[in-house]
Amino acid sequence: MRIFLSILGALLFLASAKFGYCLLVEEKLSGAEFVSLTIAFAVIGLILSFASEVQEFSVAGNIVKLKEVKRDAEKSISELKSARTETFRFLLSLAKRHPGGFSDGGTVDGRVDDFWSLHDQIVAFNCEDELSNNLLEVVGVLLKGQLNSISHSSDAVRSKYHGTQEIPEPSQLTIEALDNDSVELTAKRGVAGGDQAAIKKMLVVGLEEYKKLYKLRDKYQNKKKLMRSDEH
C-alpha cells in the first residue's frame, strides 16, 4: 500500500509540474504562480506518499486530521457491523417461532424456507462464525419441527419418535418413513387422498429438508468443538 501511494504521489507531482510548465510557456502563468503551483502539488504528493504516517496538515489555515478521520470511519464501520450481527441474532430468535395459522399438512416445517433465506444472508455477510451458536440452536429446533412434519405423513415415524427428544440420522429416518407398511397405514388414514405414491413423494421432500438441516447441525457442532479445543 505504501509503495502504491508513493508512486501515485510522484505521478501526481510530475503531471502537475508538466501541466504548469506548459501554462508557463504559453504565458498563462507567471513564474511566481508556477512555483506556487509546483510546491502545492509537491506537498499533496508527499501527503499521499506518507498518508499512513501523516497526523494532520493545514490547507489555507484549515487543519485536516487524517488519522482522526480514519479512526472515526473505522469506529463507525465497526459499530455498523456489530448492529448487523445483533440484527441477525434477533432474526434467528424469531426463526424458531411457529408461523401463525394452521399447518398445511405438508412434510416441510413452515419455518424452514425463511430460515434458509436468513442463513444465506448471514453467510453472505460473513457473520457465520459470530452466530454459530445461535445457528446451532435454531437448527436443533427446526430439526425437531421437521421430524414432526414428517410424522404427519408417516405412521412409523409418528409412533417411534412422538414425544421423544431423539434426532435420528437421515438414513435411518428415510428407511423408517418410506417403509411400505407404514406408507400403507398412512394411506388408509386418507393422507394425500390415499395415494401411496403421492405420500412417498411428500415424504422424500420432507426427508431432503431434514437431511440438509442435519448436515448443517453437524457443521456447527464440529465448529463448536474446534473452538473449545482452541481455547484449551
PDB file of C-alpha atoms in Angstrom:
ATOM      1  CA  MET A   1       0.000   0.000   0.000  1.00  0.00           C
ATOM      2  CA  ARG A   2       2.840   2.402   0.902  1.00  0.00           C
ATOM      3  CA  ILE A   3       4.584   1.759  -2.437  1.00  0.00           C
ATOM      4  CA  PHE A   4       1.362   2.352  -4.353  1.00  0.00           C
ATOM      5  CA  LEU A   5       0.754   5.664  -2.562  1.00  0.00           C
ATOM      6  CA  SER A   6       4.346   6.754  -3.199  1.00  0.00           C
ATOM      7  CA  ILE A   7       4.037   6.063  -6.917  1.00  0.00           C
ATOM      8  CA  LEU A   8       0.682   7.837  -7.035  1.00  0.00           C
ATOM      9  CA  GLY A   9       2.130  10.871  -5.269  1.00  0.00           C
ATOM     10  CA  ALA A  10       5.116  11.024  -7.635  1.00  0.00           C
ATOM     11  CA  LEU A  11       2.917  10.735 -10.727  1.00  0.00           C
ATOM     12  CA  LEU A  12       0.630  13.478  -9.454  1.00  0.00           C
ATOM     13  CA  PHE A  13       3.585  15.791  -8.861  1.00  0.00           C
ATOM     14  CA  LEU A  14       5.141  15.114 -12.285  1.00  0.00           C
ATOM     15  CA  ALA A  15       1.830  15.585 -14.079  1.00  0.00           C
ATOM     16  CA  SER A  16       1.144  18.866 -12.310  1.00  0.00           C
ATOM     17  CA  ALA A  17       4.673  20.124 -12.963  1.00  0.00           C
ATOM     18  CA  LYS A  18       4.363  19.356 -16.668  1.00  0.00           C
ATOM     19  CA  PHE A  19       0.939  20.991 -16.844  1.00  0.00           C
ATOM     20  CA  GLY A  20       2.230  24.082 -15.007  1.00  0.00           C
ATOM     21  CA  TYR A  21       5.252  24.301 -17.279  1.00  0.00           C
ATOM     22  CA  CYS A  22       3.015  24.235 -20.382  1.00  0.00           C
ATOM     23  CA  LEU A  23       0.953  27.098 -18.920  1.00  0.00           C
ATOM     24  CA  LEU A  24       4.168  28.965 -18.131  1.00  0.00           C
ATOM     25  CA  VAL A  25       5.423  28.603 -21.698  1.00  0.00           C
ATOM     26  CA  GLU A  26       2.075  29.821 -23.014  1.00  0.00           C
ATOM     27  CA  GLU A  27       2.401  32.761 -20.609  1.00  0.00           C
ATOM     28  CA  LYS A  28      -0.849  31.842 -18.872  1.00  0.00           C
ATOM     29  CA  LEU A  29       1.051  31.584 -15.592  1.00  0.00           C
ATOM     30  CA  SER A  30       3.674  33.868 -14.152  1.00  0.00           C
ATOM     31  CA  GLY A  31       6.895  32.484 -12.737  1.00  0.00           C
ATOM     32  CA  ALA A  32       5.674  33.009  -9.162  1.00  0.00           C
ATOM     33  CA  GLU A  33       2.384  31.274  -9.891  1.00  0.00           C
ATOM     34  CA  PHE A  34       4.215  28.336 -11.477  1.00  0.00           C
ATOM     35  CA  VAL A  35       6.409  27.962  -8.393  1.00  0.00           C
ATOM     36  CA  SER A  36       3.348  28.113  -6.092  1.00  0.00           C
ATOM     37  CA  LEU A  37       1.509  25.525  -8.175  1.00  0.00           C
ATOM     38  CA  THR A  38       4.508  23.201  -8.226  1.00  0.00           C
ATOM     39  CA  ILE A  39       5.044  23.499  -4.472  1.00  0.00           C
ATOM     40  CA  ALA A  40       1.345  22.900  -3.761  1.00  0.00           C
ATOM     41  CA  PHE A  41       1.263  19.672  -5.763  1.00  0.00           C
ATOM     42  CA  ALA A  42       4.600  18.610  -4.335  1.00  0.00           C
ATOM     43  CA  VAL A  43       3.066  18.872  -0.844  1.00  0.00           C
ATOM     44  CA  ILE A  44      -0.019  16.944  -1.957  1.00  0.00           C
ATOM     45  CA  GLY A  45       2.223  14.279  -3.474  1.00  0.00           C
ATOM     46  CA  LEU A  46       4.151  13.968  -0.228  1.00  0.00           C
ATOM     47  CA  ILE A  47       0.930  13.722   1.761  1.00  0.00           C
ATOM     48  CA  LEU A  48      -0.218  10.867  -0.471  1.00  0.00           C
ATOM     49  CA  SER A  49       3.148   9.130  -0.163  1.00  0.00           C
ATOM     50  CA  PHE A  50       3.115   9.315   3.632  1.00  0.00           C
ATOM     51  CA  ALA A  51      -0.633   9.194   4.188  1.00  0.00           C
ATOM     52  CA  SER A  52      -0.363   6.355   6.695  1.00  0.00           C
ATOM     53  CA  GLU A  53       2.038   8.392   8.861  1.00  0.00           C
ATOM     54  CA  VAL A  54       0.594  11.886   8.481  1.00  0.00           C
ATOM     55  CA  GLN A  55      -1.366  13.022  11.521  1.00  0.00           C
ATOM     56  CA  GLU A  56      -2.625  16.293  10.094  1.00  0.00           C
ATOM     57  CA  PHE A  57      -1.886  19.044   7.582  1.00  0.00           C
ATOM     58  CA  SER A  58      -3.115  22.568   7.009  1.00  0.00           C
ATOM     59  CA  VAL A  59      -4.763  23.964   3.897  1.00  0.00           C
ATOM     60  CA  ALA A  60      -5.419  27.724   3.904  1.00  0.00           C
ATOM     61  CA  GLY A  61      -5.457  27.695   7.694  1.00  0.00           C
ATOM     62  CA  ASN A  62      -7.823  24.712   7.922  1.00  0.00           C
ATOM     63  CA  ILE A  63      -6.373  21.684   9.688  1.00  0.00           C
ATOM     64  CA  VAL A  64      -7.286  18.267   8.281  1.00  0.00           C
ATOM     65  CA  LYS A  65      -6.681  15.439  10.729  1.00  0.00           C
ATOM     66  CA  LEU A  66      -6.286  12.342   8.573  1.00  0.00           C
ATOM     67  CA  LYS A  67      -5.794   9.757  11.263  1.00  0.00           C
ATOM     68  CA  GLU A  68      -8.732  11.032  13.297  1.00  0.00           C
ATOM     69  CA  VAL A  69     -10.991  10.873  10.248  1.00  0.00           C
ATOM     70  CA  LYS A  70      -9.777   7.349   9.556  1.00  0.00           C
ATOM     71  CA  ARG A  71     -10.329   6.355  13.184  1.00  0.00           C
ATOM     72  CA  ASP A  72     -13.860   7.763  13.190  1.00  0.00           C
ATOM     73  CA  ALA A  73     -14.658   5.943   9.951  1.00  0.00           C
ATOM     74  CA  GLU A  74     -13.294   2.666  11.298  1.00  0.00           C
ATOM     75  CA  LYS A  75     -15.296   3.118  14.507  1.00  0.00           C
ATOM     76  CA  SER A  76     -18.497   3.748  12.534  1.00  0.00           C
ATOM     77  CA  ILE A  77     -17.893   0.693  10.351  1.00  0.00           C
ATOM     78  CA  SER A  78     -17.263  -1.438  13.442  1.00  0.00           C
ATOM     79  CA  GLU A  79     -20.487  -0.214  15.044  1.00  0.00           C
ATOM     80  CA  LEU A  80     -22.453  -0.932  11.870  1.00  0.00           C
ATOM     81  CA  LYS A  81     -21.044  -4.461  11.703  1.00  0.00           C
ATOM     82  CA  SER A  82     -21.965  -5.033  15.340  1.00  0.00           C
ATOM     83  CA  ALA A  83     -25.508  -3.758  14.737  1.00  0.00           C
ATOM     84  CA  ARG A  84     -25.853  -6.013  11.704  1.00  0.00           C
ATOM     85  CA  THR A  85     -24.755  -9.056  13.708  1.00  0.00           C
ATOM     86  CA  GLU A  86     -27.193  -8.261  16.512  1.00  0.00           C
ATOM     87  CA  THR A  87     -29.996  -7.832  13.966  1.00  0.00           C
ATOM     88  CA  PHE A  88     -29.242 -11.274  12.561  1.00  0.00           C
ATOM     89  CA  ARG A  89     -29.197 -12.662  16.111  1.00  0.00           C
ATOM     90  CA  PHE A  90     -32.652 -11.209  16.724  1.00  0.00           C
ATOM     91  CA  LEU A  91     -33.997 -12.588  13.435  1.00  0.00           C
ATOM     92  CA  LEU A  92     -32.650 -16.028  14.322  1.00  0.00           C
ATOM     93  CA  SER A  93     -34.584 -15.921  17.586  1.00  0.00           C
ATOM     94  CA  LEU A  94     -37.722 -15.182  15.565  1.00  0.00           C
ATOM     95  CA  ALA A  95     -36.929 -18.053  13.170  1.00  0.00           C
ATOM     96  CA  LYS A  96     -37.694 -20.524  15.986  1.00  0.00           C
ATOM     97  CA  ARG A  97     -41.268 -19.322  16.343  1.00  0.00           C
ATOM     98  CA  HIS A  98     -44.101 -21.181  14.678  1.00  0.00           C
ATOM     99  CA  PRO A  99     -45.901 -19.216  11.958  1.00  0.00           C
ATOM    100  CA  GLY A 100     -49.488 -18.226  12.699  1.00  0.00           C
ATOM    101  CA  GLY A 101     -52.455 -20.181  11.354  1.00  0.00           C
ATOM    102  CA  PHE A 102     -52.956 -23.877  10.801  1.00  0.00           C
ATOM    103  CA  SER A 103     -50.415 -26.274   9.305  1.00  0.00           C
ATOM    104  CA  ASP A 104     -50.891 -27.102   5.636  1.00  0.00           C
ATOM    105  CA  GLY A 105     -50.299 -30.782   6.416  1.00  0.00           C
ATOM    106  CA  GLY A 106     -47.136 -30.899   4.314  1.00  0.00           C
ATOM    107  CA  THR A 107     -43.889 -32.624   5.215  1.00  0.00           C
ATOM    108  CA  VAL A 108     -41.832 -29.405   5.442  1.00  0.00           C
ATOM    109  CA  ASP A 109     -41.930 -27.282   8.589  1.00  0.00           C
ATOM    110  CA  GLY A 110     -43.335 -23.829   7.820  1.00  0.00           C
ATOM    111  CA  ARG A 111     -40.251 -22.099   9.290  1.00  0.00           C
ATOM    112  CA  VAL A 112     -37.654 -23.846   7.138  1.00  0.00           C
ATOM    113  CA  ASP A 113     -37.835 -21.742   3.953  1.00  0.00           C
ATOM    114  CA  ASP A 114     -37.481 -18.468   5.870  1.00  0.00           C
ATOM    115  CA  PHE A 115     -34.577 -19.908   7.828  1.00  0.00           C
ATOM    116  CA  TRP A 116     -32.642 -20.827   4.673  1.00  0.00           C
ATOM    117  CA  SER A 117     -33.136 -17.315   3.292  1.00  0.00           C
ATOM    118  CA  LEU A 118     -31.833 -15.839   6.540  1.00  0.00           C
ATOM    119  CA  HIS A 119     -28.941 -18.288   6.635  1.00  0.00           C
ATOM    120  CA  ASP A 120     -27.894 -17.284   3.105  1.00  0.00           C
ATOM    121  CA  GLN A 121     -27.750 -13.627   4.193  1.00  0.00           C
ATOM    122  CA  ILE A 122     -25.708 -14.479   7.285  1.00  0.00           C
ATOM    123  CA  VAL A 123     -23.192 -16.363   5.151  1.00  0.00           C
ATOM    124  CA  ALA A 124     -23.095 -13.577   2.527  1.00  0.00           C
ATOM    125  CA  PHE A 125     -22.219 -11.002   5.208  1.00  0.00           C
ATOM    126  CA  ASN A 126     -19.572 -13.260   6.819  1.00  0.00           C
ATOM    127  CA  CYS A 127     -21.399 -13.407  10.168  1.00  0.00           C
ATOM    128  CA  GLU A 128     -21.494 -17.190  10.359  1.00  0.00           C
ATOM    129  CA  ASP A 129     -18.669 -17.598  12.877  1.00  0.00           C
ATOM    130  CA  GLU A 130     -20.066 -14.986  15.263  1.00  0.00           C
ATOM    131  CA  LEU A 131     -23.530 -16.537  15.122  1.00  0.00           C
ATOM    132  CA  SER A 132     -22.595 -20.230  15.025  1.00  0.00           C
ATOM    133  CA  ASN A 133     -24.037 -20.936  18.499  1.00  0.00           C
ATOM    134  CA  ASN A 134     -27.293 -19.181  17.628  1.00  0.00           C
ATOM    135  CA  LEU A 135     -27.474 -21.043  14.327  1.00  0.00           C
ATOM    136  CA  LEU A 136     -26.868 -24.351  16.082  1.00  0.00           C
ATOM    137  CA  GLU A 137     -29.715 -23.653  18.488  1.00  0.00           C
ATOM    138  CA  VAL A 138     -32.152 -22.723  15.712  1.00  0.00           C
ATOM    139  CA  VAL A 139     -31.218 -25.715  13.566  1.00  0.00           C
ATOM    140  CA  GLY A 140     -31.866 -28.007  16.551  1.00  0.00           C
ATOM    141  CA  VAL A 141     -35.364 -26.566  16.947  1.00  0.00           C
ATOM    142  CA  LEU A 142     -36.086 -26.846  13.215  1.00  0.00           C
ATOM    143  CA  LEU A 143     -34.881 -30.450  13.088  1.00  0.00           C
ATOM    144  CA  LYS A 144     -37.472 -31.381  15.712  1.00  0.00           C
ATOM    145  CA  GLY A 145     -40.099 -29.427  13.815  1.00  0.00           C
ATOM    146  CA  GLN A 146     -39.148 -31.142  10.580  1.00  0.00           C
ATOM    147  CA  LEU A 147     -39.321 -34.547  12.230  1.00  0.00           C
ATOM    148  CA  ASN A 148     -42.792 -33.667  13.491  1.00  0.00           C
ATOM    149  CA  SER A 149     -43.926 -32.583   9.996  1.00  0.00           C
ATOM    150  CA  ILE A 150     -42.698 -35.856   8.519  1.00  0.00           C
ATOM    151  CA  SER A 151     -44.519 -37.822  11.217  1.00  0.00           C
ATOM    152  CA  HIS A 152     -47.875 -36.456   9.990  1.00  0.00           C
ATOM    153  CA  SER A 153     -47.386 -38.481   6.799  1.00  0.00           C
ATOM    154  CA  SER A 154     -45.634 -41.483   8.317  1.00  0.00           C
ATOM    155  CA  ASP A 155     -47.230 -43.754  10.901  1.00  0.00           C
ATOM    156  CA  ALA A 156     -43.891 -45.432  11.650  1.00  0.00           C
ATOM    157  CA  VAL A 157     -42.134 -42.131  12.384  1.00  0.00           C
ATOM    158  CA  ARG A 158     -45.035 -40.878  14.460  1.00  0.00           C
ATOM    159  CA  SER A 159     -45.245 -43.999  16.613  1.00  0.00           C
ATOM    160  CA  LYS A 160     -41.465 -44.133  17.227  1.00  0.00           C
ATOM    161  CA  TYR A 161     -40.492 -40.502  17.746  1.00  0.00           C
ATOM    162  CA  HIS A 162     -43.621 -38.742  19.008  1.00  0.00           C
ATOM    163  CA  GLY A 163     -42.927 -37.230  22.434  1.00  0.00           C
ATOM    164  CA  THR A 164     -39.199 -38.061  22.351  1.00  0.00           C
ATOM    165  CA  GLN A 165     -36.139 -35.781  22.039  1.00  0.00           C
ATOM    166  CA  GLU A 166     -34.328 -38.179  19.711  1.00  0.00           C
ATOM    167  CA  ILE A 167     -32.980 -36.802  16.427  1.00  0.00           C
ATOM    168  CA  PRO A 168     -32.363 -39.839  14.183  1.00  0.00           C
ATOM    169  CA  GLU A 169     -29.807 -39.925  11.403  1.00  0.00           C
ATOM    170  CA  PRO A 170     -31.266 -39.120   7.961  1.00  0.00           C
ATOM    171  CA  SER A 171     -30.535 -42.586   6.556  1.00  0.00           C
ATOM    172  CA  GLN A 172     -32.320 -44.282   9.445  1.00  0.00           C
ATOM    173  CA  LEU A 173     -35.280 -41.902   9.223  1.00  0.00           C
ATOM    174  CA  THR A 174     -35.575 -42.463   5.471  1.00  0.00           C
ATOM    175  CA  ILE A 175     -35.836 -46.246   5.894  1.00  0.00           C
ATOM    176  CA  GLU A 176     -38.484 -45.882   8.582  1.00  0.00           C
ATOM    177  CA  ALA A 177     -40.532 -43.189   6.809  1.00  0.00           C
ATOM    178  CA  LEU A 178     -40.630 -44.951   3.430  1.00  0.00           C
ATOM    179  CA  ASP A 179     -41.386 -48.370   4.858  1.00  0.00           C
ATOM    180  CA  ASN A 180     -44.162 -49.866   2.699  1.00  0.00           C
ATOM    181  CA  ASP A 181     -46.289 -50.990   5.639  1.00  0.00           C
ATOM    182  CA  SER A 182     -46.060 -47.525   7.183  1.00  0.00           C
ATOM    183  CA  VAL A 183     -46.996 -45.818   3.898  1.00  0.00           C
ATOM    184  CA  GLU A 184     -49.963 -48.169   3.534  1.00  0.00           C
ATOM    185  CA  LEU A 185     -51.235 -47.315   7.032  1.00  0.00           C
ATOM    186  CA  THR A 186     -50.826 -43.607   6.286  1.00  0.00           C
ATOM    187  CA  ALA A 187     -52.809 -44.019   3.051  1.00  0.00           C
ATOM    188  CA  LYS A 188     -55.627 -45.698   4.983  1.00  0.00           C
ATOM    189  CA  ARG A 189     -55.895 -42.555   7.110  1.00  0.00           C
ATOM    190  CA  GLY A 190     -56.698 -40.659   3.923  1.00  0.00           C
ATOM    191  CA  VAL A 191     -53.451 -38.689   3.665  1.00  0.00           C
ATOM    192  CA  ALA A 192     -52.928 -37.433   0.082  1.00  0.00           C
ATOM    193  CA  GLY A 193     -56.268 -38.967  -0.825  1.00  0.00           C
ATOM    194  CA  GLY A 194     -54.947 -42.431  -0.004  1.00  0.00           C
ATOM    195  CA  ASP A 195     -52.420 -42.265  -2.879  1.00  0.00           C
ATOM    196  CA  GLN A 196     -49.325 -44.153  -1.677  1.00  0.00           C
ATOM    197  CA  ALA A 197     -47.117 -42.835  -4.489  1.00  0.00           C
ATOM    198  CA  ALA A 198     -48.076 -39.252  -3.583  1.00  0.00           C
ATOM    199  CA  ILE A 199     -47.355 -39.939   0.077  1.00  0.00           C
ATOM    200  CA  LYS A 200     -43.875 -41.198  -0.773  1.00  0.00           C
ATOM    201  CA  LYS A 201     -43.168 -38.096  -2.876  1.00  0.00           C
ATOM    202  CA  MET A 202     -44.227 -35.883   0.014  1.00  0.00           C
ATOM    203  CA  LEU A 203     -42.013 -37.829   2.390  1.00  0.00           C
ATOM    204  CA  VAL A 204     -38.996 -37.579   0.077  1.00  0.00           C
ATOM    205  CA  VAL A 205     -39.349 -33.773   0.048  1.00  0.00           C
ATOM    206  CA  GLY A 206     -39.557 -33.661   3.828  1.00  0.00           C
ATOM    207  CA  LEU A 207     -36.669 -36.072   4.274  1.00  0.00           C
ATOM    208  CA  GLU A 208     -34.458 -33.982   1.973  1.00  0.00           C
ATOM    209  CA  GLU A 209     -35.053 -30.893   4.118  1.00  0.00           C
ATOM    210  CA  TYR A 210     -34.355 -32.940   7.234  1.00  0.00           C
ATOM    211  CA  LYS A 211     -31.080 -34.136   5.706  1.00  0.00           C
ATOM    212  CA  LYS A 212     -29.967 -30.571   4.891  1.00  0.00           C
ATOM    213  CA  LEU A 213     -30.709 -29.376   8.418  1.00  0.00           C
ATOM    214  CA  TYR A 214     -28.974 -32.403   9.944  1.00  0.00           C
ATOM    215  CA  LYS A 215     -25.868 -31.732   7.844  1.00  0.00           C
ATOM    216  CA  LEU A 216     -25.854 -28.080   8.906  1.00  0.00           C
ATOM    217  CA  ARG A 217     -26.177 -29.084  12.554  1.00  0.00           C
ATOM    218  CA  ASP A 218     -23.128 -31.354  12.197  1.00  0.00           C
ATOM    219  CA  LYS A 219     -21.185 -28.456  10.703  1.00  0.00           C
ATOM    220  CA  TYR A 220     -21.890 -26.131  13.630  1.00  0.00           C
ATOM    221  CA  GLN A 221     -21.358 -28.840  16.217  1.00  0.00           C
ATOM    222  CA  ASN A 222     -17.909 -29.557  14.757  1.00  0.00           C
ATOM    223  CA  LYS A 223     -17.171 -25.812  14.674  1.00  0.00           C
ATOM    224  CA  LYS A 224     -18.120 -25.575  18.340  1.00  0.00           C
ATOM    225  CA  LYS A 225     -15.801 -28.467  19.213  1.00  0.00           C
ATOM    226  CA  LEU A 226     -12.930 -26.814  17.361  1.00  0.00           C
ATOM    227  CA  MET A 227     -13.496 -23.538  19.196  1.00  0.00           C
ATOM    228  CA  ARG A 228     -13.392 -25.354  22.535  1.00  0.00           C
ATOM    229  CA  SER A 229     -10.208 -27.210  21.620  1.00  0.00           C
ATOM    230  CA  ASP A 230      -8.562 -23.921  20.566  1.00  0.00           C
ATOM    231  CA  GLU A 231      -9.423 -22.387  23.948  1.00  0.00           C
ATOM    232  CA  HIS A 232      -7.550 -25.199  25.680  1.00  0.00           C
TER     233      HIS A 232
END
